[in-house]
Amino acid sequence: MEVRRKLHWNRVFFLEYLKINFLTAMEYKASFFMQVFGMLLNDAALLFFWWAIFRRADVIKGWNMQDVFTLYALVTVSFGLATGIFGNVFMIPSMIVKGELDFYLTLPKSPLLHLLISRMSFSAWGDMLFGFLIYIFLVGTSLQGFLLFFFMTVLSALILVSFLIALSSITFYLESGENVFGDVANALITFSLYPSSIFPSGIKIILYTLIPAALIGYVPVSIVKNFSLKELLVLIIALVILAVAGVMLFNRGLKRYSSGSVFGPKI
Amino acid sequence: MKKKGIWRYNLRKIQKYLEVMKISFLSSSSYSRDVLGSLIFLFLILFIMFSLWRVIFSSNGSGLAHFTLSKMLWYVASTEALMLSGSKLRVRIDSEIRSGNIANFLVKPFFYPLFLVFDSLGSSIFSLIIRLPVAFTVALFFTLRLELTINGFLSYVILGFLGLVLDALITIFIGFFAFFIEDTAPVYWIYNKMLFTIGGLLIPVDIMPEIIKKVSYYLPFRFVLYNPAISCVNFSLNFFIASLVGVSISILVMLFLTSMEFSVASRRLSINGG
């Protein structure tokens, strides 16, 4: 009963923050729409690269242009969902280093949830819009296919957020954790946008474990292309492991957190 | 005597900007961890490009538009080294304009756009000195071939330097948009993607469709990355001279446009009372 009540209030809290973030975005309409439109063009340029590549080769180790479009649609929507809703996910290490968690620790809500949702990336909505447009106009087949695609983007976004929470927790222990986070996160995003088949098998093992780009891009795409319950189960198990590890590492790391004597307003 | 005085005056004027460049160069050297991070990214992107092009070349036989696999990777190494050494001034200009700190520069004996160009060049030159040997070493490691001649290297250094000047001017031009619009980041993303596509960051313009080649030919973006990199891996005197003329004209045009923009913008600033 207690757990159910807690879940209900966390859901209310989450939806309320989402609403406030949107209202904030609407206060800066010009900036919001410029960022969305700018990101749309930015992402489109990435497809230009693949269009030029596929003029020279019909298939790249089992991947055709349609598959690459699906990969881009899925990763951009997933990245957009992750940073559009949990806008602070890439900022956690720098906030830990700068001692900016105090605000969240003094309030009764879960510091991790509060921290994640208290910011929204404007450009993330450009990523999402781009991904959906690409899927609908260049890939889409049926309503059923679209629903599966959307479900996989949500799963992929949750895996991304969980992995980044776990990764950011090393900042509690390592002085250079912020840099390690930046390097690994950068590698994760970069690798997830290329077909896995071009890499040697040794690298593929890393892409399924240490830098799980495969779980964010290739495996969800494979499920969208040819539904496989086995692959779906692998993703769900990976999500549960990463989410539990992320929350545990963060909460344990919080015990080592200290902010020194940082002063600053929080409005 | 009078002539000598003018020379000395002009020399002192140039010297102060060179001093700005020197300070920026030295201060960049203290951010060694940032450089290491971008070296990891450089290795990563070259590895991905090598993996990708290896697959494409294996299905395309001998080569693509006079490029071999090793030349392609040396080309990407050359463009990436320049790209990662490009100007990082946009965010700073944006915040200086928004916070009003720009007023501190307006009272100093500097022409602000030129101050920014030399400041940007200092850090870009430091970055290139660190990144270029790494980029070439990684290219050599993957290809096991040295696709570099002395002429090619010298032309790359000259055109690359001028490319960085052009990049700094375009970045400053975009940064000054902060006088007129709320957020300059989306404009900068678009410039960045111009370099990515018609600027030839990962794919040489030569292997693109004719229409893209034409668009690229008439715009200045190719002088930042493509022309220095092509001159490096496929040196030809004619191409080098044509690039030198093209990049010089582009720099002069951008210098004129940036100065005009700044003069209009700073007038707006004084009207509003800073």
Short mmCIF file of N, CA, C and O in Angstrom, two decimals, chain A residues 108-203:
data_model
loop_
_atom_site.label_atom_id
_atom_site.label_comp_id
_atom_site.label_asym_id
_atom_site.label_seq_id
_atom_site.Cartn_x
_atom_site.Cartn_y
_atom_site.Cartn_z
N PRO A 108 12.01 16.53 0.09
CA PRO A 108 11.55 15.18 0.45
C PRO A 108 11.47 14.18 -0.71
O PRO A 108 11.32 12.99 -0.47
N LYS A 109 11.56 14.65 -1.97
CA LYS A 109 11.44 13.72 -3.09
C LYS A 109 12.77 13.01 -3.36
O LYS A 109 13.83 13.46 -2.90
N SER A 110 12.70 11.92 -4.15
CA SER A 110 13.91 11.18 -4.49
C SER A 110 14.90 12.12 -5.20
O SER A 110 14.56 12.69 -6.24
N PRO A 111 16.11 12.29 -4.64
CA PRO A 111 17.06 13.23 -5.26
C PRO A 111 17.37 12.87 -6.72
O PRO A 111 17.47 13.76 -7.56
N LEU A 112 17.48 11.57 -7.01
CA LEU A 112 17.84 11.16 -8.37
C LEU A 112 16.74 11.53 -9.37
O LEU A 112 17.01 12.15 -10.40
N LEU A 113 15.50 11.18 -9.03
CA LEU A 113 14.38 11.49 -9.93
C LEU A 113 14.25 13.01 -10.11
O LEU A 113 14.13 13.52 -11.23
N HIS A 114 14.32 13.72 -9.00
CA HIS A 114 14.17 15.17 -9.02
C HIS A 114 15.26 15.82 -9.88
O HIS A 114 14.99 16.67 -10.72
N LEU A 115 16.48 15.34 -9.66
CA LEU A 115 17.63 15.86 -10.40
C LEU A 115 17.45 15.62 -11.91
O LEU A 115 17.67 16.52 -12.72
N LEU A 116 17.03 14.42 -12.27
CA LEU A 116 16.91 14.07 -13.69
C LEU A 116 15.87 14.90 -14.42
O LEU A 116 16.09 15.33 -15.55
N ILE A 117 14.73 15.13 -13.78
CA ILE A 117 13.61 15.77 -14.51
C ILE A 117 13.55 17.29 -14.34
O ILE A 117 12.70 17.94 -14.94
N SER A 118 14.48 17.85 -13.54
CA SER A 118 14.35 19.29 -13.28
C SER A 118 14.87 20.17 -14.43
O SER A 118 14.88 21.38 -14.33
N ARG A 119 15.28 19.55 -15.52
CA ARG A 119 15.71 20.33 -16.68
C ARG A 119 15.25 19.62 -17.95
O ARG A 119 15.16 18.38 -17.97
N MET A 120 14.95 20.41 -18.97
CA MET A 120 14.55 19.81 -20.25
C MET A 120 15.42 20.40 -21.36
O MET A 120 15.62 21.61 -21.40
N SER A 121 15.95 19.53 -22.21
CA SER A 121 16.72 20.04 -23.34
C SER A 121 15.76 20.43 -24.45
O SER A 121 14.96 19.60 -24.90
N PHE A 122 15.83 21.69 -24.89
CA PHE A 122 14.93 22.16 -25.96
C PHE A 122 15.20 21.42 -27.27
O PHE A 122 14.30 21.01 -27.98
N SER A 123 16.51 21.27 -27.58
CA SER A 123 16.86 20.69 -28.88
C SER A 123 16.45 19.22 -28.98
O SER A 123 16.33 18.68 -30.08
N ALA A 124 16.22 18.58 -27.81
CA ALA A 124 15.82 17.17 -27.81
C ALA A 124 14.54 16.95 -28.61
O ALA A 124 14.37 15.92 -29.26
N TRP A 125 13.66 17.96 -28.60
CA TRP A 125 12.39 17.83 -29.33
C TRP A 125 12.63 17.87 -30.84
O TRP A 125 11.86 17.32 -31.61
N GLY A 126 13.73 18.50 -31.24
CA GLY A 126 14.13 18.48 -32.65
C GLY A 126 14.59 17.08 -33.04
O GLY A 126 14.26 16.59 -34.12
N ASP A 127 15.35 16.44 -32.13
CA ASP A 127 15.80 15.06 -32.37
C ASP A 127 14.60 14.14 -32.54
O ASP A 127 14.55 13.32 -33.45
N MET A 128 13.64 14.29 -31.60
CA MET A 128 12.46 13.42 -31.63
C MET A 128 11.66 13.62 -32.91
O MET A 128 11.29 12.66 -33.58
N LEU A 129 11.44 14.90 -33.26
CA LEU A 129 10.68 15.22 -34.46
C LEU A 129 11.35 14.62 -35.69
O LEU A 129 10.71 14.00 -36.56
N PHE A 130 12.67 14.76 -35.74
CA PHE A 130 13.45 14.24 -36.87
C PHE A 130 13.26 12.72 -36.99
O PHE A 130 12.98 12.19 -38.06
N GLY A 131 13.44 12.04 -35.85
CA GLY A 131 13.33 10.58 -35.84
C GLY A 131 11.96 10.11 -36.31
O GLY A 131 11.85 9.19 -37.13
N PHE A 132 10.91 10.75 -35.79
CA PHE A 132 9.55 10.35 -36.18
C PHE A 132 9.31 10.63 -37.67
O PHE A 132 8.73 9.81 -38.38
N LEU A 133 9.77 11.79 -38.14
CA LEU A 133 9.57 12.12 -39.56
C LEU A 133 10.28 11.10 -40.45
O LEU A 133 9.73 10.65 -41.46
N ILE A 134 11.52 10.77 -40.07
CA ILE A 134 12.29 9.80 -40.86
C ILE A 134 11.57 8.46 -40.89
O ILE A 134 11.43 7.83 -41.95
N TYR A 135 11.10 8.04 -39.72
CA TYR A 135 10.43 6.73 -39.67
C TYR A 135 9.15 6.74 -40.51
O TYR A 135 8.92 5.85 -41.32
N ILE A 136 8.34 7.78 -40.33
CA ILE A 136 7.05 7.82 -41.02
C ILE A 136 7.22 7.93 -42.55
O ILE A 136 6.60 7.21 -43.30
N PHE A 137 8.13 8.81 -42.99
CA PHE A 137 8.23 9.05 -44.43
C PHE A 137 9.23 8.16 -45.17
O PHE A 137 9.10 7.94 -46.36
N LEU A 138 10.27 7.68 -44.47
CA LEU A 138 11.27 6.90 -45.19
C LEU A 138 11.31 5.42 -44.81
O LEU A 138 11.91 4.62 -45.51
N VAL A 139 10.73 5.08 -43.67
CA VAL A 139 10.81 3.69 -43.23
C VAL A 139 9.42 3.08 -43.07
O VAL A 139 9.15 1.99 -43.58
N GLY A 140 8.53 3.78 -42.37
CA GLY A 140 7.25 3.27 -41.88
C GLY A 140 6.52 2.31 -42.79
O GLY A 140 6.50 2.46 -44.00
N THR A 141 5.90 1.33 -42.17
CA THR A 141 5.15 0.35 -42.94
C THR A 141 3.68 0.34 -42.51
O THR A 141 2.80 0.55 -43.33
N SER A 142 3.44 0.13 -41.22
CA SER A 142 2.06 0.02 -40.75
C SER A 142 1.94 0.64 -39.36
O SER A 142 2.96 0.98 -38.74
N LEU A 143 0.71 0.76 -38.89
CA LEU A 143 0.49 1.30 -37.55
C LEU A 143 1.12 0.39 -36.50
O LEU A 143 1.75 0.85 -35.54
N GLN A 144 1.01 -0.91 -36.75
CA GLN A 144 1.58 -1.90 -35.84
C GLN A 144 3.11 -1.72 -35.78
O GLN A 144 3.72 -1.73 -34.70
N GLY A 145 3.69 -1.52 -36.96
CA GLY A 145 5.14 -1.32 -37.05
C GLY A 145 5.56 -0.06 -36.30
O GLY A 145 6.57 -0.03 -35.59
N PHE A 146 4.75 1.01 -36.45
CA PHE A 146 5.07 2.26 -35.78
C PHE A 146 4.99 2.11 -34.26
O PHE A 146 5.85 2.63 -33.55
N LEU A 147 3.98 1.38 -33.80
CA LEU A 147 3.83 1.18 -32.34
C LEU A 147 5.02 0.40 -31.78
O LEU A 147 5.54 0.73 -30.71
N LEU A 148 5.46 -0.60 -32.54
CA LEU A 148 6.63 -1.38 -32.10
C LEU A 148 7.87 -0.48 -32.08
O LEU A 148 8.66 -0.50 -31.13
N PHE A 149 8.01 0.35 -33.13
CA PHE A 149 9.13 1.29 -33.21
C PHE A 149 9.12 2.21 -31.99
O PHE A 149 10.14 2.41 -31.33
N PHE A 150 7.94 2.75 -31.67
CA PHE A 150 7.84 3.68 -30.54
C PHE A 150 8.18 2.98 -29.22
O PHE A 150 8.93 3.52 -28.39
N PHE A 151 7.69 1.77 -29.06
CA PHE A 151 7.99 1.01 -27.84
C PHE A 151 9.51 0.79 -27.72
O PHE A 151 10.09 0.93 -26.63
N MET A 152 10.15 0.47 -28.83
CA MET A 152 11.60 0.22 -28.79
C MET A 152 12.38 1.50 -28.47
O MET A 152 13.41 1.46 -27.81
N THR A 153 11.86 2.65 -28.95
CA THR A 153 12.56 3.91 -28.64
C THR A 153 12.49 4.19 -27.13
O THR A 153 13.46 4.66 -26.53
N VAL A 154 11.33 3.88 -26.52
CA VAL A 154 11.17 4.10 -25.07
C VAL A 154 12.14 3.20 -24.30
O VAL A 154 12.86 3.64 -23.40
N LEU A 155 12.19 1.95 -24.73
CA LEU A 155 13.09 0.98 -24.08
C LEU A 155 14.55 1.42 -24.22
O LEU A 155 15.33 1.41 -23.26
N SER A 156 14.88 1.82 -25.43
CA SER A 156 16.25 2.26 -25.72
C SER A 156 16.60 3.51 -24.89
O SER A 156 17.71 3.61 -24.34
N ALA A 157 15.64 4.45 -24.77
CA ALA A 157 15.88 5.67 -23.99
C ALA A 157 16.11 5.32 -22.52
O ALA A 157 17.00 5.89 -21.87
N LEU A 158 15.32 4.37 -21.99
CA LEU A 158 15.47 3.99 -20.58
C LEU A 158 16.82 3.31 -20.34
O LEU A 158 17.47 3.53 -19.31
N ILE A 159 17.26 2.50 -21.30
CA ILE A 159 18.58 1.86 -21.18
C ILE A 159 19.67 2.93 -21.18
O ILE A 159 20.59 2.90 -20.36
N LEU A 160 19.53 3.89 -22.10
CA LEU A 160 20.51 4.97 -22.18
C LEU A 160 20.59 5.75 -20.86
O LEU A 160 21.69 5.97 -20.32
N VAL A 161 19.42 6.14 -20.33
CA VAL A 161 19.40 6.91 -19.08
C VAL A 161 19.99 6.09 -17.93
O VAL A 161 20.82 6.58 -17.16
N SER A 162 19.60 4.81 -17.83
CA SER A 162 20.09 3.96 -16.74
C SER A 162 21.60 3.81 -16.81
O SER A 162 22.30 3.91 -15.79
N PHE A 163 22.11 3.58 -18.02
CA PHE A 163 23.57 3.42 -18.18
C PHE A 163 24.29 4.72 -17.79
O PHE A 163 25.31 4.68 -17.10
N LEU A 164 23.73 5.86 -18.22
CA LEU A 164 24.39 7.13 -17.92
C LEU A 164 24.36 7.44 -16.41
O LEU A 164 25.31 8.02 -15.88
N ILE A 165 23.29 7.03 -15.72
CA ILE A 165 23.24 7.24 -14.25
C ILE A 165 24.35 6.41 -13.60
O ILE A 165 25.11 6.91 -12.76
N ALA A 166 24.45 5.13 -14.01
CA ALA A 166 25.47 4.25 -13.43
C ALA A 166 26.87 4.82 -13.72
O ALA A 166 27.73 4.88 -12.83
N LEU A 167 27.06 5.27 -14.96
CA LEU A 167 28.37 5.80 -15.36
C LEU A 167 28.71 7.09 -14.60
O LEU A 167 29.85 7.29 -14.17
N SER A 168 27.70 7.95 -14.44
CA SER A 168 27.98 9.23 -13.78
C SER A 168 28.33 9.04 -12.30
O SER A 168 28.99 9.89 -11.71
N SER A 169 27.89 7.91 -11.72
CA SER A 169 28.16 7.68 -10.30
C SER A 169 29.64 7.52 -10.00
O SER A 169 30.05 7.69 -8.85
N ILE A 170 30.44 7.21 -11.01
CA ILE A 170 31.89 7.08 -10.75
C ILE A 170 32.48 8.43 -10.35
O ILE A 170 33.56 8.48 -9.76
N THR A 171 31.77 9.51 -10.67
CA THR A 171 32.28 10.84 -10.28
C THR A 171 32.34 10.98 -8.76
O THR A 171 33.13 11.78 -8.24
N PHE A 172 31.51 10.22 -8.04
CA PHE A 172 31.55 10.26 -6.57
C PHE A 172 32.88 9.69 -6.05
O PHE A 172 33.33 10.01 -4.97
N TYR A 173 33.48 8.78 -6.84
CA TYR A 173 34.67 8.07 -6.38
C TYR A 173 35.96 8.58 -7.04
O TYR A 173 37.00 8.60 -6.43
N LEU A 174 35.84 8.96 -8.34
CA LEU A 174 37.03 9.36 -9.09
C LEU A 174 37.04 10.86 -9.33
O LEU A 174 36.02 11.42 -9.74
N GLU A 175 38.19 11.46 -9.13
CA GLU A 175 38.30 12.91 -9.36
C GLU A 175 38.08 13.25 -10.84
O GLU A 175 37.49 14.26 -11.18
N SER A 176 38.60 12.35 -11.71
CA SER A 176 38.48 12.61 -13.15
C SER A 176 37.22 11.95 -13.74
O SER A 176 37.13 11.78 -14.95
N GLY A 177 36.27 11.57 -12.88
CA GLY A 177 35.07 10.88 -13.34
C GLY A 177 34.30 11.65 -14.40
O GLY A 177 33.72 11.05 -15.32
N GLU A 178 34.30 12.96 -14.30
CA GLU A 178 33.58 13.80 -15.25
C GLU A 178 34.12 13.59 -16.67
O GLU A 178 33.37 13.50 -17.63
N ASN A 179 35.45 13.51 -16.75
CA ASN A 179 36.08 13.31 -18.06
C ASN A 179 35.82 11.91 -18.61
O ASN A 179 35.55 11.73 -19.79
N VAL A 180 35.91 10.92 -17.71
CA VAL A 180 35.64 9.53 -18.13
C VAL A 180 34.20 9.44 -18.65
O VAL A 180 33.94 8.85 -19.70
N PHE A 181 33.28 10.06 -17.92
CA PHE A 181 31.87 10.07 -18.32
C PHE A 181 31.74 10.66 -19.73
O PHE A 181 31.09 10.10 -20.60
N GLY A 182 32.38 11.82 -19.94
CA GLY A 182 32.29 12.50 -21.24
C GLY A 182 32.81 11.61 -22.37
O GLY A 182 32.16 11.48 -23.41
N ASP A 183 33.96 10.97 -22.13
CA ASP A 183 34.56 10.13 -23.18
C ASP A 183 33.68 8.92 -23.51
O ASP A 183 33.44 8.61 -24.68
N VAL A 184 33.19 8.24 -22.45
CA VAL A 184 32.40 7.03 -22.68
C VAL A 184 31.05 7.39 -23.31
O VAL A 184 30.59 6.73 -24.26
N ALA A 185 30.41 8.46 -22.81
CA ALA A 185 29.11 8.87 -23.36
C ALA A 185 29.26 9.26 -24.84
O ALA A 185 28.43 8.90 -25.67
N ASN A 186 30.34 9.94 -25.14
CA ASN A 186 30.63 10.34 -26.52
C ASN A 186 30.79 9.11 -27.42
O ASN A 186 30.22 9.03 -28.51
N ALA A 187 31.55 8.14 -26.91
CA ALA A 187 31.78 6.90 -27.68
C ALA A 187 30.46 6.15 -27.87
O ALA A 187 30.19 5.62 -28.95
N LEU A 188 29.65 6.14 -26.83
CA LEU A 188 28.36 5.43 -26.87
C LEU A 188 27.47 5.99 -27.99
O LEU A 188 26.94 5.23 -28.82
N ILE A 189 27.33 7.30 -28.01
CA ILE A 189 26.47 7.93 -29.03
C ILE A 189 27.06 7.73 -30.42
O ILE A 189 26.35 7.39 -31.38
N THR A 190 28.39 7.91 -30.54
CA THR A 190 29.02 7.80 -31.86
C THR A 190 28.86 6.38 -32.41
O THR A 190 28.45 6.20 -33.56
N PHE A 191 29.18 5.37 -31.60
CA PHE A 191 29.10 3.99 -32.07
C PHE A 191 27.65 3.58 -32.39
O PHE A 191 27.43 2.79 -33.30
N SER A 192 26.69 4.11 -31.62
CA SER A 192 25.31 3.67 -31.82
C SER A 192 24.75 4.13 -33.17
O SER A 192 23.72 3.64 -33.61
N LEU A 193 25.42 5.07 -33.83
CA LEU A 193 24.91 5.58 -35.11
C LEU A 193 25.53 4.91 -36.33
O LEU A 193 25.32 5.36 -37.45
N TYR A 194 26.35 3.87 -36.11
CA TYR A 194 26.94 3.14 -37.23
C TYR A 194 26.52 1.68 -37.19
O TYR A 194 26.37 1.12 -36.09
N PRO A 195 26.36 1.04 -38.35
CA PRO A 195 25.96 -0.39 -38.34
C PRO A 195 27.01 -1.23 -37.61
O PRO A 195 28.21 -1.08 -37.86
N SER A 196 26.54 -2.11 -36.74
CA SER A 196 27.47 -2.91 -35.94
C SER A 196 28.32 -3.84 -36.80
O SER A 196 29.44 -4.18 -36.44
N SER A 197 27.76 -4.24 -37.95
CA SER A 197 28.46 -5.27 -38.74
C SER A 197 29.79 -4.80 -39.32
O SER A 197 30.60 -5.63 -39.74
N ILE A 198 30.05 -3.51 -39.34
CA ILE A 198 31.32 -3.04 -39.92
C ILE A 198 32.49 -3.23 -38.95
O ILE A 198 33.63 -3.12 -39.33
N PHE A 199 32.18 -3.50 -37.68
CA PHE A 199 33.25 -3.58 -36.69
C PHE A 199 33.74 -5.02 -36.49
O PHE A 199 32.94 -5.97 -36.59
N PRO A 200 35.03 -5.18 -36.15
CA PRO A 200 35.55 -6.53 -35.85
C PRO A 200 34.86 -7.11 -34.61
O PRO A 200 34.35 -6.35 -33.78
N SER A 201 34.89 -8.44 -34.49
CA SER A 201 34.12 -9.08 -33.41
C SER A 201 34.58 -8.65 -32.01
O SER A 201 33.74 -8.57 -31.09
N GLY A 202 35.86 -8.38 -31.84
CA GLY A 202 36.37 -7.94 -30.53
C GLY A 202 35.70 -6.65 -30.08
O GLY A 202 35.33 -6.48 -28.91
N ILE A 203 35.52 -5.75 -31.03
CA ILE A 203 34.88 -4.46 -30.72
C ILE A 203 33.40 -4.68 -30.42
O ILE A 203 32.81 -4.03 -29.55
#
